[in-house]
CSV table of C-alpha atoms in Angstrom, one decimal:
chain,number,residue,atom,x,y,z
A,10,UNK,CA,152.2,120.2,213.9
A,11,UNK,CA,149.4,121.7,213.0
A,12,UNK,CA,151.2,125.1,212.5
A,13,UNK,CA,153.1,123.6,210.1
A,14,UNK,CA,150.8,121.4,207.9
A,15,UNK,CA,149.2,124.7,207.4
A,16,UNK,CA,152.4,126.3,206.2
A,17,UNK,CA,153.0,123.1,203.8
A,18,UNK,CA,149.1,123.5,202.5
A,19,UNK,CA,149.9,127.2,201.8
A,20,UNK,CA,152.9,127.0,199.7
A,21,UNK,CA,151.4,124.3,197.9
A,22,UNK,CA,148.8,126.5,196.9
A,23,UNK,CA,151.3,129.0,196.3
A,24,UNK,CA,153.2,127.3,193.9
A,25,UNK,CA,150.3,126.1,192.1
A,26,UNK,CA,149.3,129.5,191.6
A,27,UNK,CA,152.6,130.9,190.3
A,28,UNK,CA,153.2,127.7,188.3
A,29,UNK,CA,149.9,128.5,186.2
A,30,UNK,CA,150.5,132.0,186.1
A,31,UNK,CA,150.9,133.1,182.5
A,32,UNK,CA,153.0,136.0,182.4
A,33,UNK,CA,154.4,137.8,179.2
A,34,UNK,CA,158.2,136.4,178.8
A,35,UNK,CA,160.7,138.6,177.6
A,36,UNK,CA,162.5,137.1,174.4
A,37,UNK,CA,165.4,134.7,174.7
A,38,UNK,CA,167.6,137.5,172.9
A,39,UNK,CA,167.0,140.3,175.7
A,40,UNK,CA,167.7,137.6,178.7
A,41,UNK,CA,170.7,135.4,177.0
A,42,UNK,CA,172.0,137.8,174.5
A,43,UNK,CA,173.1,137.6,170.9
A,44,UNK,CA,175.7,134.8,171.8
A,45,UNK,CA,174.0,132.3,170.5
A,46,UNK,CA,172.5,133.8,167.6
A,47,UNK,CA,176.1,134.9,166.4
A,48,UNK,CA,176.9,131.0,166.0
A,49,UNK,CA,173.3,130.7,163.7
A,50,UNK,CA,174.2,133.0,160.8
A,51,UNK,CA,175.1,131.7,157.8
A,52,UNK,CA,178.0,134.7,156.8
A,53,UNK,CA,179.6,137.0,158.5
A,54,UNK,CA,178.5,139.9,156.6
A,55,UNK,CA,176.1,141.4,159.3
A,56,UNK,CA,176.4,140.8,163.2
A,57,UNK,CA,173.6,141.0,166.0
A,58,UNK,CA,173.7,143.7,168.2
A,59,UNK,CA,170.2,144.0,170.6
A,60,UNK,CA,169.5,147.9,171.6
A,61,UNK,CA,167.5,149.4,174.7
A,62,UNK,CA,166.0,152.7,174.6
A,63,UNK,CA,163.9,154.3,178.2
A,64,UNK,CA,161.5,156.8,178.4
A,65,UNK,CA,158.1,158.1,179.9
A,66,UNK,CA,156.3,158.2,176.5
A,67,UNK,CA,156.7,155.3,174.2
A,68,UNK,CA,155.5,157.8,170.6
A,69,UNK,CA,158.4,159.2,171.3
A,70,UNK,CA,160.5,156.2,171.8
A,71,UNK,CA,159.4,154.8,168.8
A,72,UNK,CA,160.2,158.1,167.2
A,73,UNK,CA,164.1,158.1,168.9
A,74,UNK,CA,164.3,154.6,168.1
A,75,UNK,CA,167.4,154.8,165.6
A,76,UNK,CA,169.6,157.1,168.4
A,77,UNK,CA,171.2,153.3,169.7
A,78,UNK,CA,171.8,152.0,166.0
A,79,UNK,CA,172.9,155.4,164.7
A,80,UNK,CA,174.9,155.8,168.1
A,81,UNK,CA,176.9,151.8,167.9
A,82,UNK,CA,177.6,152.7,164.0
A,83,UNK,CA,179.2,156.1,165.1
A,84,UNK,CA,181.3,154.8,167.4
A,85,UNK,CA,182.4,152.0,166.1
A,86,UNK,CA,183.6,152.8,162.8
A,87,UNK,CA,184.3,156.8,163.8
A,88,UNK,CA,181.6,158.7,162.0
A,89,UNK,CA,179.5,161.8,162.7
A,90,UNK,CA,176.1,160.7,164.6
A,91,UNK,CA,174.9,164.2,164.1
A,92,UNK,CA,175.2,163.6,159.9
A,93,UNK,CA,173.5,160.1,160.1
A,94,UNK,CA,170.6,159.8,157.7
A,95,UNK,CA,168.1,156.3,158.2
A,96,UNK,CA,166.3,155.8,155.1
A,97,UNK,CA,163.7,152.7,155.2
A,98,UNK,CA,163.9,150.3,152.3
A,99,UNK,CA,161.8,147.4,152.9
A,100,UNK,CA,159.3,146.1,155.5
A,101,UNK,CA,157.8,142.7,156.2
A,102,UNK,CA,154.6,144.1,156.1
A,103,UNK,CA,152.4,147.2,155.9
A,104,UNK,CA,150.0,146.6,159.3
A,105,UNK,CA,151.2,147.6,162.5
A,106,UNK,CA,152.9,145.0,164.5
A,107,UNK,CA,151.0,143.4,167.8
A,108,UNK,CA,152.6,144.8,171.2
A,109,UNK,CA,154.7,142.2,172.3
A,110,UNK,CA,153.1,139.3,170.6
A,111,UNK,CA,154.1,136.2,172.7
A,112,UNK,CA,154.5,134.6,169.1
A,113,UNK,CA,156.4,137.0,167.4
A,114,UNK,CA,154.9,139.6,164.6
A,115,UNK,CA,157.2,139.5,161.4
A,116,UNK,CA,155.7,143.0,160.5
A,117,UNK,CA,158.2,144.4,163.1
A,118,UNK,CA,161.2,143.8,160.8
A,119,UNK,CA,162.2,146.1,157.8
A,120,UNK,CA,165.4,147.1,156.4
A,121,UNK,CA,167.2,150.1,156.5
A,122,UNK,CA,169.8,152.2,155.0
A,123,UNK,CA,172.1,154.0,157.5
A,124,UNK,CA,174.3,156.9,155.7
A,125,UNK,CA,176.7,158.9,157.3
A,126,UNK,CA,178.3,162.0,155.5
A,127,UNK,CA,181.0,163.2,158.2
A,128,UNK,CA,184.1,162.8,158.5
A,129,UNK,CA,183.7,160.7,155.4
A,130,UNK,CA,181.1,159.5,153.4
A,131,UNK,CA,179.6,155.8,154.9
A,132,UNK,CA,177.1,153.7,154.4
A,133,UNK,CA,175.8,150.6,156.4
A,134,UNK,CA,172.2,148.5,156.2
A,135,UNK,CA,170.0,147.7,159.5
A,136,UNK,CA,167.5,145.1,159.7
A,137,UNK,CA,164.8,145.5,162.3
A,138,UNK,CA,164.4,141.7,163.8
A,139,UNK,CA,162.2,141.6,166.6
A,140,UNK,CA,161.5,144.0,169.7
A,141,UNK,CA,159.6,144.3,172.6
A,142,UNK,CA,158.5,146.6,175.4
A,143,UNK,CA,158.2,146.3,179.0
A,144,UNK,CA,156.8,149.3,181.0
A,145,UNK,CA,157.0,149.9,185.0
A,146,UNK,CA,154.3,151.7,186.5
A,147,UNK,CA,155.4,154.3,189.2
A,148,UNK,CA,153.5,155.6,192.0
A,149,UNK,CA,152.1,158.6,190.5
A,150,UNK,CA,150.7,155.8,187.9
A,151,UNK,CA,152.5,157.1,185.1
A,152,UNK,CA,154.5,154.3,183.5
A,153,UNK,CA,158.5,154.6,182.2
A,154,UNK,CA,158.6,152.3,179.2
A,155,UNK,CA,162.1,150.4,177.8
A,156,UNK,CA,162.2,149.2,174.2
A,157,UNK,CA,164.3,146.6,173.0
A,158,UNK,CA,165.1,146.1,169.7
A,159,UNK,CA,167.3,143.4,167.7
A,160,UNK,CA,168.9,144.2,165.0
A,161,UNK,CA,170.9,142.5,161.9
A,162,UNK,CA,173.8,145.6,161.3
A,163,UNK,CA,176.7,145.4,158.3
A,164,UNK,CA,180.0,144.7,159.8
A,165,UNK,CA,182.2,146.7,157.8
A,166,UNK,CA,182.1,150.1,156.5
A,167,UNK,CA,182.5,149.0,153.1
A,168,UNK,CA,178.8,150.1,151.4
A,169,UNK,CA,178.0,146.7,150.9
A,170,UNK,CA,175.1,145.1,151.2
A,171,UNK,CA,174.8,142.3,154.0
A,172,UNK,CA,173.7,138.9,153.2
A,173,UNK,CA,170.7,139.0,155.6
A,174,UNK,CA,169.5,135.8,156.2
A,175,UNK,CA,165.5,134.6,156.5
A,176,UNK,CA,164.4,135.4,160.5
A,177,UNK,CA,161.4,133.6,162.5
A,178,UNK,CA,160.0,133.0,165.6
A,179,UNK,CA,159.5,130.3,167.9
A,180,UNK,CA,158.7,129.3,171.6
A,181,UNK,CA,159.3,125.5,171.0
A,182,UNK,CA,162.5,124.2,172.9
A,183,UNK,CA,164.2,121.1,171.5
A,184,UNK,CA,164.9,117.9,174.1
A,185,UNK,CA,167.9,120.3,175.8
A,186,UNK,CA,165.5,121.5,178.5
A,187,UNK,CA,163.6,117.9,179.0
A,188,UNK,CA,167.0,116.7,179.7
A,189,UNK,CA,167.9,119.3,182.0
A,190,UNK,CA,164.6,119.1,184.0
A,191,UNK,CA,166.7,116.6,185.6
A,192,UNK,CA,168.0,118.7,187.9
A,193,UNK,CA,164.4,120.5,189.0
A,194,UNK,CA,163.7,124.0,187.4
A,195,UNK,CA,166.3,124.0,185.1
A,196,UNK,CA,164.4,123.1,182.2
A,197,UNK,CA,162.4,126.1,182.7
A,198,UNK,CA,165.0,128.4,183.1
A,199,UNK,CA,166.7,127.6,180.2
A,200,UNK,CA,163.6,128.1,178.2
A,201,UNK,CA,163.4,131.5,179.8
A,202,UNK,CA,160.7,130.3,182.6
A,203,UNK,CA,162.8,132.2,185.5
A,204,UNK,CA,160.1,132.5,188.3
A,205,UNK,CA,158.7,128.9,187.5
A,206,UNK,CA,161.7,127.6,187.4
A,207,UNK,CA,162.5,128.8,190.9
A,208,UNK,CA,159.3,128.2,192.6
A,209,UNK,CA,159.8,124.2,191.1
A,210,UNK,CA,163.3,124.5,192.9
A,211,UNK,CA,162.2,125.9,196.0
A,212,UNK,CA,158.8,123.5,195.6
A,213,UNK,CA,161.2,120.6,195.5
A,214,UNK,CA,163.6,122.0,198.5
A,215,UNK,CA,160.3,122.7,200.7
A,216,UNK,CA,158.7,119.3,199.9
A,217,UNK,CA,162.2,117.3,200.6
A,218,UNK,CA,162.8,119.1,203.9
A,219,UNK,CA,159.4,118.6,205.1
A,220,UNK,CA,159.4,114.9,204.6
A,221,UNK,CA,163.1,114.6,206.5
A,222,UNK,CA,161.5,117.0,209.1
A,223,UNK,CA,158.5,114.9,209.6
A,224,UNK,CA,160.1,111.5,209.1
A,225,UNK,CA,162.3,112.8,212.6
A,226,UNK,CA,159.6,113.6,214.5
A,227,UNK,CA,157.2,110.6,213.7
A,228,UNK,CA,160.4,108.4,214.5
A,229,UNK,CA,161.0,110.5,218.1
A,230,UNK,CA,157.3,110.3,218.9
A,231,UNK,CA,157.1,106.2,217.9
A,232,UNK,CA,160.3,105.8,220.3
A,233,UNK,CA,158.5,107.7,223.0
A,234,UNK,CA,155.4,105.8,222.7
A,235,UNK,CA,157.5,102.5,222.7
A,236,UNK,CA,158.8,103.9,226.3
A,237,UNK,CA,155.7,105.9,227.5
A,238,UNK,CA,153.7,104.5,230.5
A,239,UNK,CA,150.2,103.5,229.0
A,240,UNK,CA,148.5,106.7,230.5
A,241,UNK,CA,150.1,108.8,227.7
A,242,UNK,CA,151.4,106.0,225.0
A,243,UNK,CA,148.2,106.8,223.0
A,244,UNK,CA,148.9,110.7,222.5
A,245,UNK,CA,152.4,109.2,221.5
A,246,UNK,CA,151.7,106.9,219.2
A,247,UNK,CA,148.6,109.4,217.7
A,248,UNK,CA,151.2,112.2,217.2
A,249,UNK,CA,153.4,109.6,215.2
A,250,UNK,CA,150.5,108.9,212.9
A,251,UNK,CA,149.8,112.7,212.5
A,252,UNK,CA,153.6,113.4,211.5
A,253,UNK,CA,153.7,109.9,209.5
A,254,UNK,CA,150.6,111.6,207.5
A,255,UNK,CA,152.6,115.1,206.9
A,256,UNK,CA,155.6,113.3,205.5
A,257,UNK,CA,153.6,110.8,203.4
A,258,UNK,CA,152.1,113.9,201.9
A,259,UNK,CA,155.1,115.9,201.4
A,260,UNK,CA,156.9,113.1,199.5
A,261,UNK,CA,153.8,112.8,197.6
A,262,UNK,CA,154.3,116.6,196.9
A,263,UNK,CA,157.6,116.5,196.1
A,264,UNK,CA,157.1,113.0,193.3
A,265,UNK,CA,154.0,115.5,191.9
A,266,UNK,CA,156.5,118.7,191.3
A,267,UNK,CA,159.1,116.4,189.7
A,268,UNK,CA,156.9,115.0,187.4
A,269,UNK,CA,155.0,118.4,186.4
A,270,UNK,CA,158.6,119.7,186.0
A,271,UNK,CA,159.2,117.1,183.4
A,272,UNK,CA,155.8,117.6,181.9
A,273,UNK,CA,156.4,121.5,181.7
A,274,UNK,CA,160.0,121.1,180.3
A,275,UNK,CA,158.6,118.8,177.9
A,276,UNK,CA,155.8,120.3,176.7
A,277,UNK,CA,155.3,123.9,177.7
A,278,UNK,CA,156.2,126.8,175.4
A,279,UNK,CA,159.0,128.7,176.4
A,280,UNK,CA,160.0,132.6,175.5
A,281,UNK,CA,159.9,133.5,172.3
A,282,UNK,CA,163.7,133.3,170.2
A,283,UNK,CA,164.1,134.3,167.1
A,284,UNK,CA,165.4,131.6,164.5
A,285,UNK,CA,167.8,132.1,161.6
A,286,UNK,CA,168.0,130.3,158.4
A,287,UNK,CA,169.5,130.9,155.0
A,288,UNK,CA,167.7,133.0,152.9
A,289,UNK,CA,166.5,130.8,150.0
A,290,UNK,CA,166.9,132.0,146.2
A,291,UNK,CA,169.2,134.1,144.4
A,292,UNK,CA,169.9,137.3,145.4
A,293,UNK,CA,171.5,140.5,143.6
A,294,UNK,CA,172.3,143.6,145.3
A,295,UNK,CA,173.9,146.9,144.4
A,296,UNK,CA,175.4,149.6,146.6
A,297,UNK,CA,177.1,153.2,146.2
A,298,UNK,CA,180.9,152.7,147.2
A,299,UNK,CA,184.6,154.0,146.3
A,300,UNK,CA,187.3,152.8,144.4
A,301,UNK,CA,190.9,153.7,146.1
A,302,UNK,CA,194.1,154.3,144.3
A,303,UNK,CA,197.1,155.2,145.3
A,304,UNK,CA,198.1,156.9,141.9
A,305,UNK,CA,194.5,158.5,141.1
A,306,UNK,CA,191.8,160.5,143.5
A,307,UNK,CA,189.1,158.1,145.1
A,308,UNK,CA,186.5,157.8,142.7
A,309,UNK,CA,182.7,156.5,142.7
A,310,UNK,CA,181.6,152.7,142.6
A,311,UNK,CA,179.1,150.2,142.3
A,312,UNK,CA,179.8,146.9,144.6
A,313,UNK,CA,177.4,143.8,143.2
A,314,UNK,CA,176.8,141.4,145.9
A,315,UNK,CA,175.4,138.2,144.6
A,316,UNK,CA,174.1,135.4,146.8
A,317,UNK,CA,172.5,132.3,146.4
């Protein structure tokens, strides 16, 4: 008995000290996908698409970092990778962003202008949304590095210029994940809490079997002390007691982790996901494009997008 109240003491301590653990969560977009972003947008003249790059040396990552944007543009509308050109047009902000702000650092996004001039002329703009960068550390305590990146991307070919709409960041949840912290460790999941989320569960599963465990063997030991000879009724009846304390505390374990998990699901922050909403103002925009006729040679254009 003794054996195992330790064991219950330990993982107690143990989930205590994963469940106040802070550790850097990757964003909502890198561990749900773009799904649910796609529904967000407010036009359908850009779509999400969320690249990862690997390498030892992140300078150069950051230096390669258009190879997966030039790369889904080339293959999916047929053009030339090796004649892309990306030309920056506009960026949030001129400081460097933070390395993987838990909050999110608008100065990561900026717009861009992806041209391609084989097989035939295109032209598509990129918006930088958010990225981060997790890093492994091998035994030679070198570190390979993967950076994700988000991006806004034209979906056509056309030249034109997407409607992008206005991005931002947040880590609070609405009432979805209080609701299902019903079922405990969900919540956290949802909000992107993985690990917490299964130490609650497995919390919850250790805490519940204990108490059944315990409740057994405080019930076997009261019967035997009910049929025990006075000699040994005592060590019976004091062994009942002993279990009766291990699954008093285990239920009061297991009452403690449901409420924290309501608490956290409630009231924690989760990881960060990016938020859209419609630009606001009026917008005019201008790109290079061709005018096709049948009875003449393509010829040279302006398209005017105007939104508001």
């Amino acid at each position: 008995m003794k054996t195992f109240a330790r064991l219950l003491a330990l993982f107690v301590l143990l989930s205590a000290t994963c469940a106040s653990v802070s550790a850097q969560d990757k964003p909502r977009w890198i561990t749900k996908g773009v799904a649910s972003l796609e529904k967000e947008r407010s036009n359908d003249s850009y779509t999400f698409r969320e690249f990862e790059i690997f390498g030892g040396d992140i300078d150069l990552l950051r230096k390669e970092r258009f190879n997966p944007l030039v790369g889904y543009l080339a293959n999916t509308f047929g053009a030339d990778s090796a004649s892309a050109q990306v030309t920056l047009l506009s960026a949030s902000s001129p400081r460097p962003a933070t390395l993987n702000d838990a909050e999110g650092d608008r100065s990561v996004q900026a717009e861009y202008r992806v041209t391609f001039s084989a097989p035939t002329p295109m032209t598509f703009y990129a918006k930088l949304v958010d990225e981060y960068v997790s890093f492994d550390e091998n035994v030679d305590m070198s570190f390979d590095y993967t950076l994700y990146q988000l991006f806004a991307i034209s979906s056509t070919a056309d030249g034109a210029v997407p409607q992008f709409d206005d991005y931002s960041y947040s880590r609070k949840y609405n009432t979805r994940a209080l609701a299902l912290s019903i079922v405990p460790g969900l919540g956290q999941m949802y909000k992107g809490h993985n690990a917490k989320g299964w130490v609650i569960i497995g919390g919850e599963v250790v805490f519940v079997g204990a108490a059944i465990y315990s409740q057994i063997r405080q019930h076997n030991y009261s019967d035997d002390a009910k049929n025990a000879s006075d000699a040994i009724a005592p060590s019976y009846r004091s062994k009942s007691k002993s279990w009766r304390q291990v699954r008093d505390v285990a239920i009061v374990g297991a009452c403690g982790l449901y409420v924290y998990n309501l608490l956290d699901a409630a009231l924690s922050k989760g990881a960060r996901q990016v938020v859209v909403n419609k630009a606001s103002g009026t917008r005019l925009a201008l790109s290079p494009s061709v005018m096709a006729d049948p009875m003449a040679s393509p010829a040279p254009a302006v398209t005017m997008s105007l939104s508001f």
